[in-house]
Coordinates of N, CA and C in Angstrom, one line a residue:
X116 N 32.7 20.7 -4.1 CA 32.1 22.1 -4.3 C 32.8 23.4 -4.2
X117 N 33.4 23.5 -5.7 CA 34.4 24.5 -5.7 C 34.0 26.0 -4.8
X118 N 33.1 26.2 -4.9 CA 32.8 27.8 -4.1 C 32.8 27.4 -2.3
X119 N 33.0 25.9 -1.8 CA 33.1 25.6 -0.6 C 34.4 26.4 0.0
X120 N 34.1 26.6 1.3 CA 35.6 27.1 2.1 C 36.2 25.9 2.5
X121 N 37.8 25.7 2.2 CA 38.3 25.4 2.0 C 38.4 24.3 3.8
X122 N 38.3 24.7 4.7 CA 38.0 24.2 6.1 C 36.9 23.2 6.2
X123 N 35.7 23.8 5.2 CA 35.0 22.9 5.6 C 35.3 21.7 4.6
X124 N 35.9 21.7 3.3 CA 36.2 20.9 2.7 C 36.9 19.9 3.3
X125 N 38.0 20.5 4.1 CA 39.2 19.6 5.4 C 37.7 18.5 6.1
X126 N 37.5 19.6 6.6 CA 36.7 18.8 7.3 C 35.6 17.8 7.1
X127 N 35.0 17.9 6.1 CA 34.3 16.7 5.4 C 35.1 15.3 5.0
X128 N 36.5 15.8 4.6 CA 36.9 14.8 4.2 C 37.2 14.0 5.5
X129 N 37.9 14.8 6.7 CA 38.3 13.8 8.1 C 37.1 13.3 8.5
X130 N 36.2 13.7 8.3 CA 34.7 13.1 8.7 C 34.5 11.9 8.0
X131 N 34.6 11.8 6.6 CA 34.8 10.4 5.7 C 35.5 9.4 6.2
X132 N 36.8 9.9 6.1 CA 37.7 8.8 6.4 C 37.7 8.6 7.5
X133 N 37.3 9.1 9.2 CA 37.3 8.6 10.2 C 36.2 7.3 10.1
X134 N 35.1 7.9 9.4 CA 33.7 6.7 9.0 C 34.1 5.7 8.5
X135 N 35.2 5.8 7.4 CA 35.5 4.6 6.6 C 36.7 3.7 7.7
X136 N 37.2 4.4 8.6 CA 38.5 3.6 9.3 C 37.3 2.6 10.1
X137 N 36.0 3.2 10.7 CA 35.4 2.4 11.5 C 34.7 0.7 10.7
X138 N 34.5 0.9 9.4 CA 34.1 -0.1 8.5 C 35.1 -0.8 8.3
X139 N 35.0 -2.5 8.4 CA 35.7 -3.6 8.1 C 36.6 -3.3 6.8
X140 N 36.0 -2.9 5.7 CA 36.2 -3.4 4.5 C 37.4 -2.2 4.5
X141 N 37.3 -1.3 5.5 CA 38.4 -0.1 5.1 C 39.6 0.0 6.1
X142 N 39.4 -0.7 7.2 CA 40.2 -0.7 8.8 C 41.3 -1.1 8.3
X143 N 42.0 -1.6 7.9 CA 43.4 -2.0 7.8 C 43.7 -1.6 6.2
X144 N 43.5 -0.8 5.3 CA 44.2 -0.3 4.4 C 45.0 1.1 4.8
X145 N 46.1 1.3 4.0 CA 47.1 3.0 4.2 C 46.1 4.0 4.3
X146 N 46.6 5.2 4.8 CA 46.4 6.1 4.7 C 45.9 6.8 3.6
X147 N 46.9 6.6 3.0 CA 46.7 6.5 0.9 C 45.8 6.2 0.7
X148 N 45.6 4.5 0.6 CA 44.1 4.1 -0.2 C 43.0 4.8 0.5
X149 N 42.9 4.9 1.6 CA 41.7 5.5 2.6 C 41.3 6.8 2.0
X150 N 42.3 7.6 1.9 CA 42.2 8.9 1.2 C 42.1 8.7 0.1
X151 N 42.4 7.8 -0.8 CA 41.9 8.1 -2.2 C 40.3 8.0 -2.6
X152 N 40.1 6.9 -1.9 CA 38.5 6.2 -1.6 C 37.7 7.9 -1.1
X153 N 38.1 8.1 0.0 CA 37.3 9.4 0.7 C 37.2 10.4 -0.3
X154 N 38.1 10.7 -1.0 CA 38.2 11.7 -2.4 C 37.1 11.6 -2.9
X155 N 36.3 10.8 -3.6 CA 35.3 10.4 -3.9 C 34.4 10.3 -3.9
X156 N 34.0 10.1 -2.2 CA 32.9 10.1 -1.5 C 32.4 11.2 -1.3
X157 N 31.0 10.8 -0.9 CA 29.7 12.0 -0.5 C 29.6 11.7 0.7
X158 N 29.0 12.8 1.6 CA 28.0 12.5 2.9 C 26.7 13.1 2.5
X159 N 25.9 12.1 2.8 CA 24.3 12.4 2.6 C 23.7 12.4 4.1
X160 N 22.6 13.4 4.3 CA 22.0 13.2 5.9 C 20.6 12.8 5.3
X161 N 20.1 12.1 6.2 CA 18.5 11.8 6.0 C 18.1 12.0 7.4
X162 N 16.4 12.4 7.0 CA 15.7 13.2 8.4 C 15.2 11.2 8.3
X163 N 14.6 11.1 10.1 CA 13.8 9.6 10.0 C 12.8 9.9 8.9
X164 N 12.6 8.4 8.4 CA 12.0 8.0 7.4 C 12.2 8.2 6.1
X165 N 13.7 9.0 5.9 CA 13.6 9.3 4.2 C 13.9 8.2 3.6
X166 N 13.5 8.1 2.3 CA 14.1 7.0 1.4 C 15.6 7.6 1.0
X167 N 16.2 6.6 0.9 CA 18.0 6.5 0.4 C 18.0 5.9 -0.9
X168 N 17.4 4.6 -1.3 CA 17.1 4.2 -2.3 C 16.1 3.3 -2.5
X169 N 15.8 3.3 -3.7 CA 14.4 2.4 -3.9 C 14.8 1.2 -4.9
X170 N 14.6 -0.2 -4.5 CA 14.7 -1.2 -5.4 C 14.6 -1.0 -6.7
X171 N 15.4 -1.4 -7.7 CA 15.4 -1.1 -8.9 C 15.8 0.4 -9.8
X172 N 16.2 1.1 -8.8 CA 16.8 2.2 -9.2 C 18.3 2.1 -9.4
X173 N 19.0 2.7 -10.2 CA 20.4 2.6 -10.8 C 21.4 3.0 -9.6
X174 N 22.2 1.7 -9.5 CA 23.3 1.6 -8.3 C 24.5 2.4 -8.6
X175 N 24.7 3.2 -8.2 CA 26.6 4.0 -8.7 C 27.6 3.5 -7.7
X176 N 27.2 2.9 -6.4 CA 27.9 2.5 -5.5 C 27.3 2.2 -4.3
X177 N 27.9 2.0 -2.8 CA 27.3 1.4 -1.6 C 27.7 2.3 -0.7
X178 N 27.2 2.4 0.5 CA 27.1 3.2 2.0 C 27.8 2.7 3.0
X179 N 28.0 3.6 3.8 CA 28.5 3.2 5.2 C 28.0 4.4 6.0
X180 N 27.4 3.6 7.0 CA 26.8 4.3 8.0 C 27.5 5.3 8.8
X181 N 27.6 6.6 8.9 CA 28.2 7.2 10.0 C 27.1 7.6 11.0
X182 N 26.1 7.8 11.1 CA 25.6 8.0 11.8 C 24.0 7.7 11.7
X183 N 23.4 7.0 12.8 CA 21.6 6.8 12.8 C 21.8 5.5 12.6
X184 N 20.7 5.0 11.9 CA 20.2 3.8 11.4 C 19.8 3.4 10.4
X185 N 19.8 2.6 9.5 CA 19.2 2.8 8.1 C 18.5 1.0 7.8
X186 N 17.2 1.1 7.5 CA 16.5 0.1 7.1 C 16.7 -0.4 5.8
X187 N 16.7 -1.8 5.5 CA 16.8 -2.2 4.1 C 15.9 -3.3 4.5
X188 N 14.8 -2.9 3.2 CA 13.7 -3.9 3.3 C 13.3 -3.9 1.9
X189 N 12.4 -4.9 1.8 CA 12.0 -5.3 0.2 C 10.0 -5.3 0.7
X190 N 9.5 -5.2 -0.3 CA 8.2 -5.4 0.1 C 7.6 -6.7 -0.1
X191 N 6.7 -7.4 0.3 CA 6.1 -8.3 0.0 C 5.0 -8.2 -1.1
X192 N 4.9 -9.2 -1.7 CA 3.4 -9.6 -2.4 C 2.0 -8.8 -1.8
X193 N 2.0 -9.1 -0.6 CA 0.9 -8.7 0.0 C 1.0 -7.1 0.4
X194 N 2.2 -6.3 0.1 CA 2.2 -4.8 0.4 C 2.7 -5.0 1.9
X195 N 3.5 -5.6 2.8 CA 4.0 -5.4 3.7 C 5.7 -5.1 3.7
X196 N 6.3 -4.6 4.3 CA 7.6 -4.0 4.1 C 8.5 -5.1 5.3
X197 N 9.1 -6.0 4.5 CA 10.1 -7.1 5.2 C 11.5 -6.7 5.2
X198 N 11.7 -6.5 6.5 CA 12.7 -5.8 7.1 C 14.0 -7.0 6.6
X199 N 15.4 -6.5 5.8 CA 16.2 -7.7 5.4 C 17.3 -7.2 6.6
X200 N 17.9 -6.0 7.0 CA 18.5 -5.8 8.5 C 18.6 -4.5 8.5
X201 N 18.9 -4.0 9.4 CA 19.1 -2.7 10.2 C 20.7 -2.4 10.4
X202 N 20.8 -1.2 9.8 CA 22.6 -1.3 9.8 C 22.8 0.2 10.3
X203 N 24.0 0.0 11.3 CA 24.5 0.8 12.0 C 25.7 1.3 12.0
X204 N 25.9 2.4 12.6 CA 27.3 3.3 11.9 C 28.9 2.3 12.1
X205 N 29.4 2.4 11.4 CA 30.6 1.7 11.2 C 30.3 0.9 10.2
X206 N 28.7 0.4 9.6 CA 28.6 -0.8 8.9 C 28.1 -0.3 7.6
X207 N 28.6 -1.3 6.6 CA 28.3 -1.2 4.9 C 27.2 -1.8 4.6
X208 N 26.8 -1.1 3.3 CA 25.5 -2.2 3.0 C 25.8 -1.9 1.5
X209 N 24.6 -2.6 0.7 CA 24.5 -2.7 -0.8 C 25.9 -2.6 -1.6
X210 N 26.8 -3.7 -1.1 CA 28.2 -3.9 -1.7 C 27.9 -4.9 -2.7
X211 N 26.8 -5.6 -3.0 CA 26.3 -6.8 -3.8 C 26.4 -6.2 -5.0
X212 N 25.9 -4.7 -4.8 CA 26.0 -3.9 -6.7 C 27.5 -3.8 -7.2
X213 N 28.2 -3.9 -6.3 CA 29.9 -3.6 -6.8 C 29.6 -5.0 -8.3
X214 N 29.6 -6.0 -7.7 CA 29.9 -7.2 -8.7 C 28.5 -7.8 -9.3
X215 N 27.5 -7.6 -9.1 CA 26.3 -8.6 -9.4 C 25.2 -7.9 -10.3
X216 N 24.8 -6.7 -10.1 CA 24.1 -5.8 -10.6 C 23.9 -4.4 -10.7
X217 N 23.4 -4.0 -11.6 CA 23.3 -2.3 -11.7 C 22.3 -1.8 -11.0
X218 N 21.7 -1.9 -10.4 CA 20.4 -1.4 -9.8 C 20.1 -2.5 -8.4
X219 N 19.6 -1.2 -7.6 CA 19.5 -1.9 -6.0 C 18.4 -3.0 -5.9
X220 N 18.7 -3.7 -5.1 CA 18.1 -4.9 -5.0 C 17.1 -4.8 -4.3
X221 N 17.0 -3.9 -3.2 CA 16.0 -3.8 -2.1 C 15.6 -2.1 -1.9
X222 N 14.9 -1.5 -1.1 CA 15.0 -0.5 -0.2 C 15.8 -0.1 1.2
X223 N 15.9 0.9 0.6 CA 16.4 1.6 2.1 C 16.1 2.9 2.4
X224 N 15.8 2.9 4.1 CA 14.9 4.1 4.5 C 15.9 4.2 5.7
X225 N 15.8 5.5 6.3 CA 16.2 6.3 7.4 C 15.7 5.9 8.4
X226 N 15.6 5.0 9.7 CA 15.5 4.1 10.7 C 15.2 5.6 11.6
X227 N 16.1 6.3 11.4 CA 16.5 7.4 12.5 C 17.0 8.5 11.7
X228 N 17.0 10.1 12.2 CA 18.1 10.7 11.4 C 19.6 10.2 11.2
X229 N 20.0 10.0 10.4 CA 20.7 9.3 9.9 C 21.8 10.3 8.9
X230 N 23.3 9.8 9.1 CA 24.2 10.7 7.6 C 24.8 9.1 7.1
X231 N 25.1 8.8 6.1 CA 25.7 8.2 5.2 C 26.7 8.5 4.6
X232 N 28.2 7.5 4.3 CA 29.0 7.9 3.3 C 28.7 6.7 1.7
X233 N 28.6 8.1 1.0 CA 28.6 7.3 -0.3 C 29.9 6.6 -1.0
X234 N 30.2 5.6 -1.2 CA 31.5 5.4 -1.3 C 31.0 4.7 -3.4
X235 N 31.4 5.6 -4.2 CA 31.4 5.3 -5.4 C 32.1 4.2 -6.3
X236 N 31.3 3.7 -7.1 CA 31.6 2.2 -7.4 C 33.0 1.7 -8.3
X237 N 32.8 3.3 -8.9 CA 34.3 3.4 -10.1 C 36.0 3.7 -9.0
X238 N 35.3 4.5 -8.0 CA 37.0 4.3 -7.5 C 37.3 3.2 -6.6
X239 N 36.1 2.3 -6.0 CA 36.3 1.3 -5.1 C 36.9 0.2 -6.1
X240 N 36.3 0.1 -7.3 CA 36.4 -0.9 -8.0 C 38.2 -0.6 -8.6
X241 N 38.3 0.4 -8.9 CA 40.0 1.0 -8.9 C 41.1 0.2 -7.8
X242 N 40.4 0.8 -6.8 CA 41.0 0.5 -5.6 C 41.4 -1.1 -5.6
X243 N 40.5 -1.8 -5.8 CA 40.2 -3.4 -5.8 C 41.2 -3.9 -6.6
X244 N 41.3 -3.5 -7.9 CA 42.1 -3.8 -9.1 C 43.5 -3.4 -8.6
X245 N 44.1 -2.5 -7.8 CA 45.3 -2.8 -7.0 C 45.6 -3.5 -6.3
X246 N 44.7 -3.6 -5.4 CA 44.8 -4.2 -3.8 C 43.6 -5.5 -3.7
X247 N 44.0 -6.8 -4.8 CA 42.9 -7.7 -5.0 C 42.3 -8.1 -3.4
X248 N 43.1 -8.0 -2.6 CA 42.8 -8.7 -0.9 C 41.6 -7.9 -0.2
X249 N 41.1 -7.0 -1.1 CA 40.0 -5.9 -0.8 C 38.6 -6.9 -1.4
X250 N 38.7 -7.6 -2.2 CA 37.5 -8.1 -2.8 C 37.2 -9.4 -2.0
X251 N 38.3 -9.9 -1.2 CA 38.0 -10.8 0.0 C 36.9 -10.5 1.1
X252 N 37.7 -9.1 1.5 CA 36.8 -8.6 2.4 C 35.4 -8.1 2.1
X253 N 35.5 -7.7 0.8 CA 33.9 -7.4 0.1 C 32.8 -8.6 0.3
X254 N 33.4 -10.0 0.0 CA 33.0 -11.4 0.0 C 32.4 -11.5 1.5
X255 N 33.3 -11.1 2.1 CA 33.1 -11.4 3.7 C 32.3 -10.9 4.2
X256 N 32.0 -9.5 4.0 CA 31.0 -8.8 4.4 C 29.5 -8.9 3.4
X257 N 29.7 -9.8 2.5 CA 28.4 -10.1 1.5 C 27.8 -11.1 2.6
X258 N 28.9 -12.2 2.7 CA 28.8 -13.3 3.6 C 28.1 -13.3 4.8
X259 N 28.4 -12.1 5.8 CA 27.7 -11.8 6.5 C 26.8 -11.4 6.6
X260 N 26.0 -10.7 5.5 CA 24.8 -10.2 5.0 C 23.8 -11.3 5.1
X261 N 24.5 -12.2 4.2 CA 23.9 -13.2 3.7 C 23.3 -14.2 4.9
X262 N 24.2 -14.4 6.0 CA 24.0 -15.0 7.0 C 22.9 -14.7 7.6
X263 N 23.0 -13.4 8.6 CA 22.1 -12.5 8.9 C 20.8 -13.2 8.0
X264 N 20.3 -12.9 6.9 CA 19.3 -13.4 6.3 C 18.7 -14.3 6.4
X265 N 19.7 -15.3 6.0 CA 19.0 -16.9 6.2 C 18.8 -17.3 8.0
X266 N 19.4 -16.3 8.7 CA 19.2 -16.2 10.3 C 17.8 -16.3 10.5
X267 N 17.5 -14.8 9.8 CA 16.3 -14.6 10.2 C 15.0 -15.1 9.4
X268 N 15.4 -15.8 8.1 CA 14.2 -16.7 7.7 C 13.9 -18.3 8.2
X269 N 15.0 -18.8 9.0 CA 14.8 -19.8 9.7 C 14.5 -19.2 11.0
X270 N 14.5 -18.1 11.2 CA 13.7 -18.0 12.8 C 12.1 -18.2 12.6
X271 N 12.3 -17.1 11.1 CA 10.1 -17.0 11.0 C 10.0 -18.2 10.8
X272 N 10.5 -18.9 9.9 CA 9.9 -20.2 9.3 C 8.9 -21.5 10.7
X273 N 7.6 -21.2 10.5 CA 7.3 -22.1 11.3 C 7.0 -21.8 13.3
X274 N 7.4 -20.5 13.3 CA 7.6 -20.1 14.5 C 6.7 -19.1 15.2
X275 N 5.9 -19.4 15.8 CA 4.6 -18.1 16.5 C 6.0 -17.0 16.7
X276 N 4.7 -15.9 16.8 CA 5.6 -14.8 17.2 C 6.1 -14.0 18.6
X277 N 5.0 -15.1 19.6 CA 5.8 -15.2 21.0 C 7.1 -15.7 20.8
X278 N 7.8 -16.9 20.4 CA 8.8 -16.9 20.5 C 9.7 -16.4 19.7
X279 N 9.7 -15.5 18.5 CA 10.4 -14.6 17.8 C 10.5 -13.6 18.7
X280 N 9.5 -13.0 19.2 CA 9.9 -11.8 20.2 C 10.6 -11.8 21.3
X281 N 10.3 -13.2 22.0 CA 11.3 -13.6 23.3 C 12.5 -13.7 22.7
X282 N 12.9 -14.4 21.8 CA 14.3 -14.4 21.4 C 14.8 -13.1 21.4
X283 N 14.2 -12.2 20.2 CA 15.1 -10.8 20.1 C 15.0 -10.1 21.0
X284 N 14.4 -10.4 22.1 CA 14.5 -10.0 23.5 C 15.6 -10.0 24.2
X285 N 15.7 -11.4 24.2 CA 16.7 -11.9 25.1 C 18.2 -11.8 24.2
X286 N 18.0 -11.6 22.9 CA 19.5 -11.4 22.4 C 19.9 -10.2 22.6
X287 N 19.1 -9.0 23.0 CA 19.5 -7.9 23.3 C 20.3 -7.3 24.7
X288 N 20.2 -8.8 25.6 CA 20.4 -8.6 26.8 C 22.0 -9.2 27.4
X289 N 22.8 -8.5 28.1 CA 24.0 -9.5 28.3 C 23.5 -10.5 29.1
X290 N 24.3 -11.4 29.5 CA 24.2 -12.6 30.4 C 24.0 -12.0 31.8
X291 N 23.2 -12.2 32.4 CA 23.0 -11.8 33.7 C 21.9 -12.6 34.6
X292 N 22.1 -12.2 35.7 CA 21.4 -13.1 37.1 C 20.2 -13.5 36.8
X293 N 19.5 -14.2 37.3 CA 17.7 -14.6 36.6 C 17.1 -14.1 37.7
X294 N 17.6 -13.6 38.8 CA 17.0 -12.6 39.4 C 16.8 -11.0 39.1
X295 N 17.8 -10.6 38.1 CA 17.9 -9.3 37.8 C 16.5 -9.0 36.7
X296 N 16.5 -7.7 36.8 CA 15.6 -7.4 35.3 C 16.0 -5.9 34.6
X297 N 16.7 -6.5 33.9 CA 17.5 -5.7 32.7 C 16.2 -5.1 32.3
X298 N 16.7 -3.8 32.0 CA 15.8 -2.9 30.8 C 16.7 -2.6 29.6
X299 N 15.7 -2.7 28.7 CA 16.7 -2.5 27.4 C 15.7 -1.3 26.4
X300 N 16.4 -0.7 25.5 CA 15.5 0.6 25.3 C 15.7 0.2 23.7
X301 N 14.6 0.3 23.0 CA 14.1 -0.2 21.3 C 14.9 0.9 20.4
X302 N 16.4 0.4 19.9 CA 17.0 1.2 18.7 C 16.2 1.5 17.9
X303 N 15.1 0.8 17.6 CA 14.4 0.9 16.4 C 12.5 1.1 16.4
X304 N 12.0 2.0 15.5 CA 10.6 2.0 15.9 C 9.8 0.2 15.7
X305 N 8.9 0.6 16.3 CA 8.1 -0.6 16.5 C 7.8 -1.1 14.8
X306 N 7.4 -0.5 14.4 CA 7.4 -0.7 12.9 C 8.7 -1.5 12.3
X307 N 9.3 -0.7 12.5 CA 10.5 -1.4 12.0 C 10.6 -3.2 13.0
X308 N 11.0 -2.6 13.8 CA 11.3 -4.3 14.9 C 10.1 -5.5 14.0
X309 N 8.7 -4.6 14.1 CA 7.6 -5.7 13.1 C 8.0 -6.0 12.2
X310 N 8.8 -5.5 11.2 CA 9.1 -6.1 10.0 C 10.2 -6.8 9.9
X311 N 11.1 -6.8 11.2 CA 12.2 -7.9 11.3 C 11.8 -8.8 11.6
X312 N 10.5 -9.1 12.6 CA 10.0 -10.1 13.1 C 9.0 -10.8 12.0
X313 N 9.0 -10.4 10.8 CA 8.0 -10.6 10.2 C 6.2 -10.6 10.2
X314 N 5.7 -9.1 10.8 CA 4.3 -9.2 11.6 C 4.5 -8.0 11.1
X315 N 3.1 -7.6 11.3 CA 3.0 -6.3 11.4 C 2.8 -5.5 12.5
X316 N 2.8 -3.9 12.7 CA 2.6 -3.3 13.6 C 2.0 -3.8 14.8
X317 N 0.6 -3.9 14.5 CA -0.7 -4.8 15.4 C -0.2 -5.7 15.7
X318 N 0.0 -6.9 15.2 CA 0.4 -8.1 15.4 C 1.4 -8.0 16.7
X319 N 2.5 -7.4 16.5 CA 3.7 -7.0 17.3 C 2.9 -6.3 19.0
X320 N 2.3 -5.1 18.6 CA 1.7 -4.4 19.8 C 0.9 -6.0 20.7
X321 N -0.2 -6.1 19.9 CA -0.8 -7.5 20.9 C 0.2 -8.7 21.7
X322 N 1.4 -8.6 20.8 CA 2.2 -9.8 21.3 C 2.6 -9.2 22.8
X323 N 3.4 -7.6 22.8 CA 4.0 -7.3 23.4 C 3.1 -7.3 24.5
X324 N 1.5 -6.6 24.2 CA 0.4 -6.6 25.5 C 0.3 -7.9 26.3
X325 N 0.6 -9.1 25.3 CA 0.3 -10.5 25.7 C 0.7 -10.7 27.2
X326 N 2.7 -10.2 26.7 CA 3.7 -10.7 27.8 C 3.6 -9.7 28.9
X327 N 3.1 -8.4 28.3 CA 2.9 -7.5 29.6 C 2.4 -7.8 30.6
X328 N 0.8 -8.6 29.9 CA -0.2 -8.8 30.9 C 0.0 -10.4 31.6
X329 N 1.0 -11.1 31.5 CA 1.4 -12.2 31.9 C 2.5 -12.0 32.4
X330 N 3.1 -10.6 32.9 CA 3.7 -10.3 34.1 C 5.1 -10.6 33.3
X331 N 5.3 -11.0 32.2 CA 6.7 -11.4 31.8 C 7.9 -10.1 31.4
X332 N 7.2 -9.1 31.1 CA 7.9 -8.0 30.7 C 7.2 -6.9 31.5
X333 N 7.8 -5.6 31.5 CA 7.1 -4.3 31.4 C 7.1 -3.2 30.5
X334 N 6.0 -2.4 29.9 CA 6.6 -1.8 28.7 C 6.4 -0.2 28.9
X335 N 7.5 0.7 28.7 CA 7.1 1.9 29.4 C 7.7 2.9 28.0
X336 N 6.6 3.0 26.7 CA 7.3 3.6 25.7 C 8.4 3.0 24.8
X337 N 9.4 3.3 24.3 CA 10.3 2.5 24.2 C 11.6 1.8 24.9
X338 N 11.3 1.5 26.0 CA 11.5 0.9 27.2 C 11.1 -0.1 27.3
X339 N 11.6 -2.0 27.6 CA 10.8 -2.8 27.9 C 11.7 -3.3 29.1
X340 N 11.6 -3.8 30.3 CA 11.8 -4.5 31.2 C 11.5 -6.1 31.4
X341 N 12.6 -6.9 31.3 CA 12.6 -8.3 31.5 C 12.4 -8.9 32.9
X342 N 11.0 -9.0 33.1 CA 10.5 -9.0 34.8 C 10.8 -10.7 34.9
X343 N 10.8 -11.5 34.0 CA 10.7 -12.7 33.9 C 11.4 -13.7 33.0
X344 N 12.6 -13.8 33.6 CA 13.6 -14.3 32.2 C 13.3 -15.7 32.2
X345 N 13.0 -16.3 33.2 CA 12.8 -17.8 32.7 C 11.6 -18.3 32.1
X346 N 10.5 -17.2 32.2 CA 9.1 -17.6 31.4 C 9.7 -16.9 29.8
X347 N 10.2 -15.9 29.8 CA 11.0 -15.5 28.6 C 11.8 -16.6 27.7
X348 N 12.5 -17.2 28.4 CA 13.3 -18.3 27.5 C 12.2 -19.8 27.2
X349 N 11.1 -19.6 28.1 CA 10.2 -20.7 27.7 C 9.7 -20.1 26.6
X350 N 9.3 -18.7 26.4 CA 8.5 -18.7 24.9 C 9.3 -18.7 24.0
X351 N 10.6 -18.3 24.2 CA 11.9 -18.6 23.2 C 12.0 -19.8 22.6
X352 N 11.6 -20.8 23.4 CA 11.9 -22.3 23.0 C 10.7 -22.7 22.7
X353 N 9.5 -22.5 22.5 CA 8.4 -22.9 21.8 C 7.6 -23.7 23.2
X354 N 8.2 -23.5 24.3 CA 7.5 -24.4 25.1 C 6.5 -24.1 26.1
X355 N 6.5 -22.8 26.1 CA 5.0 -21.9 26.6 C 4.5 -21.1 25.7

């Protein structure tokens, strides 16, 4: 922005470079290389629920999350939103558009008030041509996304919602003594969590209520306390 004060441009540049440094794709690059990419990047702020891009819209680059969380999803034939992944600060997404498509293959919406760094495709590809090792990092990043998607599909296939939810809850806590009652705070809305688990918000609410009524968990708004870890593990394994 030509009319923008210099100190604001410098602050924006520093913010972009700091975010790129947190991303695996750029973490080992020289300051000169990161600065080159940062020069063509832009910061975008989104309110909670605001759409970043829609499936099929032209793709001119990919994104790195600076703050907040971005939910990437597709709409199923019956109209439900199937969450593919929720991305958090330092994580990149939509890199697939660099190599295989001219449009975004899914939708992205801010799961919370967020800021993202938009990395322009042409600037990044120019850097890859000079530093081919970057293409390996890009492949590694996309492979991680694919691994997550495969694990999600395997988790959804033929499993009851109680098992899926129990497994998700257990994954949110660090290993701890069986007698303790750890509390977790949902980092996403129940709607987004329901999408990740492949069910409707109503089904998720009923399942939470069942676990609560059986004294497996306690629910207080976004906070969930695990009262009976052994029972939760039984649900996760399908033995209960």
